[in-house]
Amino acid sequence: MTKFRRLFDFIGSLKFRLIVLFILIGVLPGILIRVGVLNSYEKRAVSIRTSEILSQAKILTNRIVSSDYFNADDTSLIDAQLEQLSNIYDGRVMIIDGTFCVVKDTYRIDEGKTIISEEVIKSFNGEEITKYDPEYRYIELAVPITRTDKETEIKQTLGVIMVSVSTDSIRLNAEYLARNAMVIEMICVFSVIFFSVIVSIQLVKPFHRMSKSIEEIQTGYGEDELSINTYTETRQICEKFNSMLGRMKVLDDSRQEFVSNVSHELKTPLTSMKVLADSINSMEDAPVELYKEFMADIGNEVDRETKIINDLLSLVKMDKAAADLNISNVNINELLEQILKRLKPIADKQKVELVLESFRPVSADVDEVKITLAITNLIENAIKYNKEDGWVHVTLNADHQYFYLKVEDSGIGIPEDSLEHIYERFYRVDKSHSREIGGTGLGLAITRNAVLMHRGAIKVFSTEGEGTIFNVRIPLNYIA
Ligand code: ADP
């Protein structure tokens, strides 16, 4: 099984593909050139040979006519020339007279016989016939022997000269060339294979180095940055990897910070309780009033601890996947009225005026519990971090896509350098003030998470000493 796996891995690898590519590029043109060149060589050689023989045959026909070969007693001169042609081209020459009778055959087989073939008849009609038979490897020619009457200019065909020559020598030449080409090609193939294997291994090396470096980073050995700059691609991958690693480190740091913050926050009320309990215990004959006062303080610390734990639980729930959202169609106007009604007593206590302004009826697909928590946190903050006789304006508006919620207050405002931190868990601009009024530093983190889970957005504008505006935008229809 692992053998197959390894084979598949190899076939799927970049190395293998490069090897195949190099071999194709290196070998295919060679084969094509060899086949193409050899083919055209044979054709070209046959055509040259044909035209050579044709011109020789034509010269002979002229001599045959001028020496009046068919009627002459001594034909030895012409016969010698016919023999010569036959020898030079390793072929057979035949002269056929007007009665289709073979009067001369350099092979001396058919002399005296009658030949009536298609070529002969065509040739008697004045045509020059050339034919190549690649199967039996010979060229055949039939050339008419014609005499032109000087006075009347009328042509008369006296006979036909037929030549057939073997093309074995051409074939032998072609085969010799093919063999040579094959040897060269084999040498090329082996060098290409050798070269492609070496080059592919070299080309793929940076990727192996990269995976090894990642492994080292994973195990904690070696450097904690990936840097392989051989190719633009590897450099880009390294950059992306390093930035991802950076993000993971930030996440890890923030997780550690969160844990230490949580422990610290949870410990603070416990320490207070311990101090209160110890001091009352160490007092002899402490009056009941003091006991009551201390117990009330301890009760307050318990409340604080409970609030921190509750906030933490909400936050943890928000951190889970968005699949946990319990979406339903909610009347936002009614929801806001309910929230404001619940917060009215706190506002009254702080002497803060609470006003709701709705521009239109709005209903949206949201998780009612989470959105309520988010909005409550914003309005509660606007009341908590306000001044005496201050105000909080809550405005609701919508278009066809989103609803917009604005929570504006006349409070203490947020310093500019704190604006980017207020959504962090446990971040408080003024720790002691926030503690005094019961803040945990988790409220805005919860709000932001809830808004983002609904694919919404939250923005803050603030001027210190003047007030703060939180703008929230949430889609009317939930997009999963
Ligand atoms: P807390 O529980 O302390 O209110 P939050 O996460 O709700 O924590 O807010 C973080 C910090 O942002 C607060 O401690 C406070 O300093 C600041 N803040 C939030 N809302 C307002 C506001 N409306 N006006 C001024 N400061 C604000």
mmCIF file of N, CA and C in Angstrom, residues 7-62:
data_model
loop_
_atom_site.group_PDB
_atom_site.id
_atom_site.type_symbol
_atom_site.label_atom_id
_atom_site.label_comp_id
_atom_site.label_asym_id
_atom_site.label_seq_id
_atom_site.Cartn_x
_atom_site.Cartn_y
_atom_site.Cartn_z
ATOM 1 N N LEU A 7 4.399 5.723 -5.137
ATOM 2 C CA LEU A 7 4.400 5.835 -6.598
ATOM 3 C C LEU A 7 3.463 6.965 -7.034
ATOM 4 N N PHE A 8 2.249 6.986 -6.442
ATOM 5 C CA PHE A 8 1.292 8.046 -6.781
ATOM 6 C C PHE A 8 1.861 9.411 -6.426
ATOM 7 N N ASP A 9 2.514 9.475 -5.258
ATOM 8 C CA ASP A 9 3.113 10.740 -4.828
ATOM 9 C C ASP A 9 4.136 11.193 -5.850
ATOM 10 N N PHE A 10 4.934 10.237 -6.330
ATOM 11 C CA PHE A 10 5.974 10.590 -7.293
ATOM 12 C C PHE A 10 5.362 11.073 -8.604
ATOM 13 N N ILE A 11 4.311 10.336 -9.055
ATOM 14 C CA ILE A 11 3.676 10.729 -10.321
ATOM 15 C C ILE A 11 3.032 12.110 -10.190
ATOM 16 N N GLY A 12 2.495 12.383 -9.013
ATOM 17 C CA GLY A 12 1.848 13.685 -8.821
ATOM 18 C C GLY A 12 2.819 14.807 -8.546
ATOM 19 N N SER A 13 4.109 14.465 -8.396
ATOM 20 C CA SER A 13 5.052 15.503 -7.961
ATOM 21 C C SER A 13 5.462 16.425 -9.095
ATOM 22 N N LEU A 14 5.891 17.613 -8.710
ATOM 23 C CA LEU A 14 6.384 18.598 -9.680
ATOM 24 C C LEU A 14 7.620 18.066 -10.387
ATOM 25 N N LYS A 15 8.442 17.312 -9.612
ATOM 26 C CA LYS A 15 9.677 16.761 -10.161
ATOM 27 C C LYS A 15 9.366 15.877 -11.366
ATOM 28 N N PHE A 16 8.411 14.957 -11.186
ATOM 29 C CA PHE A 16 8.051 14.023 -12.249
ATOM 30 C C PHE A 16 7.530 14.785 -13.469
ATOM 31 N N ARG A 17 6.666 15.765 -13.198
ATOM 32 C CA ARG A 17 6.101 16.512 -14.314
ATOM 33 C C ARG A 17 7.178 17.261 -15.089
ATOM 34 N N LEU A 18 8.140 17.815 -14.357
ATOM 35 C CA LEU A 18 9.225 18.531 -15.040
ATOM 36 C C LEU A 18 10.039 17.576 -15.897
ATOM 37 N N ILE A 19 10.320 16.373 -15.342
ATOM 38 C CA ILE A 19 11.099 15.380 -16.093
ATOM 39 C C ILE A 19 10.377 15.047 -17.391
ATOM 40 N N VAL A 20 9.058 14.755 -17.275
ATOM 41 C CA VAL A 20 8.278 14.400 -18.472
ATOM 42 C C VAL A 20 8.300 15.552 -19.469
ATOM 43 N N LEU A 21 8.129 16.766 -18.959
ATOM 44 C CA LEU A 21 8.106 17.936 -19.836
ATOM 45 C C LEU A 21 9.427 18.097 -20.577
ATOM 46 N N PHE A 22 10.531 17.981 -19.844
ATOM 47 C CA PHE A 22 11.844 18.140 -20.475
ATOM 48 C C PHE A 22 12.059 17.067 -21.532
ATOM 49 N N ILE A 23 11.650 15.831 -21.200
ATOM 50 C CA ILE A 23 11.861 14.737 -22.159
ATOM 51 C C ILE A 23 11.046 15.007 -23.417
ATOM 52 N N LEU A 24 9.787 15.432 -23.224
ATOM 53 C CA LEU A 24 8.942 15.705 -24.389
ATOM 54 C C LEU A 24 9.564 16.807 -25.243
ATOM 55 N N ILE A 25 9.964 17.880 -24.581
ATOM 56 C CA ILE A 25 10.530 19.017 -25.318
ATOM 57 C C ILE A 25 11.839 18.611 -26.003
ATOM 58 N N GLY A 26 12.631 17.776 -25.317
ATOM 59 C CA GLY A 26 13.943 17.416 -25.845
ATOM 60 C C GLY A 26 13.890 16.340 -26.915
ATOM 61 N N VAL A 27 12.938 15.398 -26.789
ATOM 62 C CA VAL A 27 12.981 14.222 -27.663
ATOM 63 C C VAL A 27 12.033 14.336 -28.854
ATOM 64 N N LEU A 28 10.821 14.854 -28.613
ATOM 65 C CA LEU A 28 9.819 14.896 -29.681
ATOM 66 C C LEU A 28 10.303 15.608 -30.957
ATOM 67 N N PRO A 29 10.873 16.819 -30.832
ATOM 68 C CA PRO A 29 11.320 17.499 -32.060
ATOM 69 C C PRO A 29 12.316 16.651 -32.834
ATOM 70 N N GLY A 30 13.213 15.950 -32.107
ATOM 71 C CA GLY A 30 14.209 15.096 -32.752
ATOM 72 C C GLY A 30 13.543 14.037 -33.612
ATOM 73 N N ILE A 31 12.545 13.347 -33.026
ATOM 74 C CA ILE A 31 11.852 12.271 -33.752
ATOM 75 C C ILE A 31 11.148 12.856 -34.978
ATOM 76 N N LEU A 32 10.454 13.977 -34.767
ATOM 77 C CA LEU A 32 9.713 14.591 -35.872
ATOM 78 C C LEU A 32 10.658 14.991 -37.002
ATOM 79 N N ILE A 33 11.780 15.590 -36.630
ATOM 80 C CA ILE A 33 12.741 16.034 -37.656
ATOM 81 C C ILE A 33 13.282 14.820 -38.421
ATOM 82 N N ARG A 34 13.608 13.744 -37.664
ATOM 83 C CA ARG A 34 14.173 12.551 -38.318
ATOM 84 C C ARG A 34 13.178 11.980 -39.327
ATOM 85 N N VAL A 35 11.932 11.756 -38.872
ATOM 86 C CA VAL A 35 10.937 11.154 -39.755
ATOM 87 C C VAL A 35 10.686 12.063 -40.964
ATOM 88 N N GLY A 36 10.527 13.353 -40.681
ATOM 89 C CA GLY A 36 10.229 14.310 -41.748
ATOM 90 C C GLY A 36 11.347 14.381 -42.763
ATOM 91 N N VAL A 37 12.577 14.507 -42.281
ATOM 92 C CA VAL A 37 13.726 14.664 -43.189
ATOM 93 C C VAL A 37 13.907 13.411 -44.039
ATOM 94 N N LEU A 38 13.790 12.230 -43.403
ATOM 95 C CA LEU A 38 14.002 10.990 -44.159
ATOM 96 C C LEU A 38 12.948 10.822 -45.241
ATOM 97 N N ASN A 39 11.700 11.144 -44.880
ATOM 98 C CA ASN A 39 10.623 11.034 -45.851
ATOM 99 C C ASN A 39 10.864 11.935 -47.043
ATOM 100 N N SER A 40 11.195 13.170 -46.776
ATOM 101 C CA SER A 40 11.367 14.118 -47.881
ATOM 102 C C SER A 40 12.645 13.784 -48.656
ATOM 103 N N TYR A 41 13.639 13.186 -47.958
ATOM 104 C CA TYR A 41 14.856 12.795 -48.673
ATOM 105 C C TYR A 41 14.513 11.799 -49.776
ATOM 106 N N GLU A 42 13.711 10.775 -49.424
ATOM 107 C CA GLU A 42 13.402 9.715 -50.393
ATOM 108 C C GLU A 42 12.633 10.298 -51.583
ATOM 109 N N LYS A 43 11.643 11.138 -51.277
ATOM 110 C CA LYS A 43 10.842 11.733 -52.355
ATOM 111 C C LYS A 43 11.718 12.553 -53.301
ATOM 112 N N ARG A 44 12.569 13.363 -52.682
ATOM 113 C CA ARG A 44 13.406 14.272 -53.456
ATOM 114 C C ARG A 44 14.390 13.465 -54.324
ATOM 115 N N ALA A 45 14.989 12.414 -53.735
ATOM 116 C CA ALA A 45 15.963 11.612 -54.483
ATOM 117 C C ALA A 45 15.284 10.936 -55.662
ATOM 118 N N VAL A 46 14.058 10.415 -55.449
ATOM 119 C CA VAL A 46 13.340 9.749 -56.541
ATOM 120 C C VAL A 46 13.039 10.745 -57.651
ATOM 121 N N SER A 47 12.616 11.955 -57.253
ATOM 122 C CA SER A 47 12.241 12.916 -58.300
ATOM 123 C C SER A 47 13.470 13.373 -59.088
ATOM 124 N N ILE A 48 14.609 13.526 -58.410
ATOM 125 C CA ILE A 48 15.833 13.900 -59.137
ATOM 126 C C ILE A 48 16.237 12.791 -60.105
ATOM 127 N N ARG A 49 16.192 11.555 -59.583
ATOM 128 C CA ARG A 49 16.566 10.415 -60.434
ATOM 129 C C ARG A 49 15.643 10.331 -61.652
ATOM 130 N N THR A 50 14.332 10.525 -61.439
ATOM 131 C CA THR A 50 13.361 10.449 -62.531
ATOM 132 C C THR A 50 13.682 11.481 -63.606
ATOM 133 N N SER A 51 13.936 12.729 -63.156
ATOM 134 C CA SER A 51 14.176 13.755 -64.189
ATOM 135 C C SER A 51 15.501 13.533 -64.917
ATOM 136 N N GLU A 52 16.490 12.993 -64.214
ATOM 137 C CA GLU A 52 17.766 12.666 -64.880
ATOM 138 C C GLU A 52 17.548 11.642 -65.987
ATOM 139 N N ILE A 53 16.836 10.566 -65.631
ATOM 140 C CA ILE A 53 16.620 9.485 -66.604
ATOM 141 C C ILE A 53 15.773 9.982 -67.765
ATOM 142 N N LEU A 54 14.763 10.816 -67.408
ATOM 143 C CA LEU A 54 13.897 11.358 -68.454
ATOM 144 C C LEU A 54 14.720 12.142 -69.474
ATOM 145 N N SER A 55 15.642 12.997 -68.967
ATOM 146 C CA SER A 55 16.415 13.803 -69.925
ATOM 147 C C SER A 55 17.356 12.913 -70.734
ATOM 148 N N GLN A 56 17.925 11.880 -70.087
ATOM 149 C CA GLN A 56 18.769 10.923 -70.841
ATOM 150 C C GLN A 56 17.952 10.220 -71.922
ATOM 151 N N ALA A 57 16.724 9.802 -71.551
ATOM 152 C CA ALA A 57 15.874 9.080 -72.495
ATOM 153 C C ALA A 57 15.528 9.972 -73.683
ATOM 154 N N LYS A 58 15.293 11.258 -73.396
ATOM 155 C CA LYS A 58 14.936 12.184 -74.475
ATOM 156 C C LYS A 58 16.106 12.369 -75.445
ATOM 157 N N ILE A 59 17.308 12.488 -74.868
ATOM 158 C CA ILE A 59 18.498 12.603 -75.726
ATOM 159 C C ILE A 59 18.590 11.384 -76.642
ATOM 160 N N LEU A 60 18.308 10.209 -76.016
ATOM 161 C CA LEU A 60 18.388 8.966 -76.807
ATOM 162 C C LEU A 60 17.353 8.938 -77.927
ATOM 163 N N THR A 61 16.125 9.389 -77.601
ATOM 164 C CA THR A 61 15.088 9.366 -78.654
ATOM 165 C C THR A 61 15.536 10.221 -79.835
ATOM 166 N N ASN A 62 16.136 11.376 -79.552
ATOM 167 C CA ASN A 62 16.621 12.240 -80.645
ATOM 168 C C ASN A 62 17.646 11.499 -81.500
#
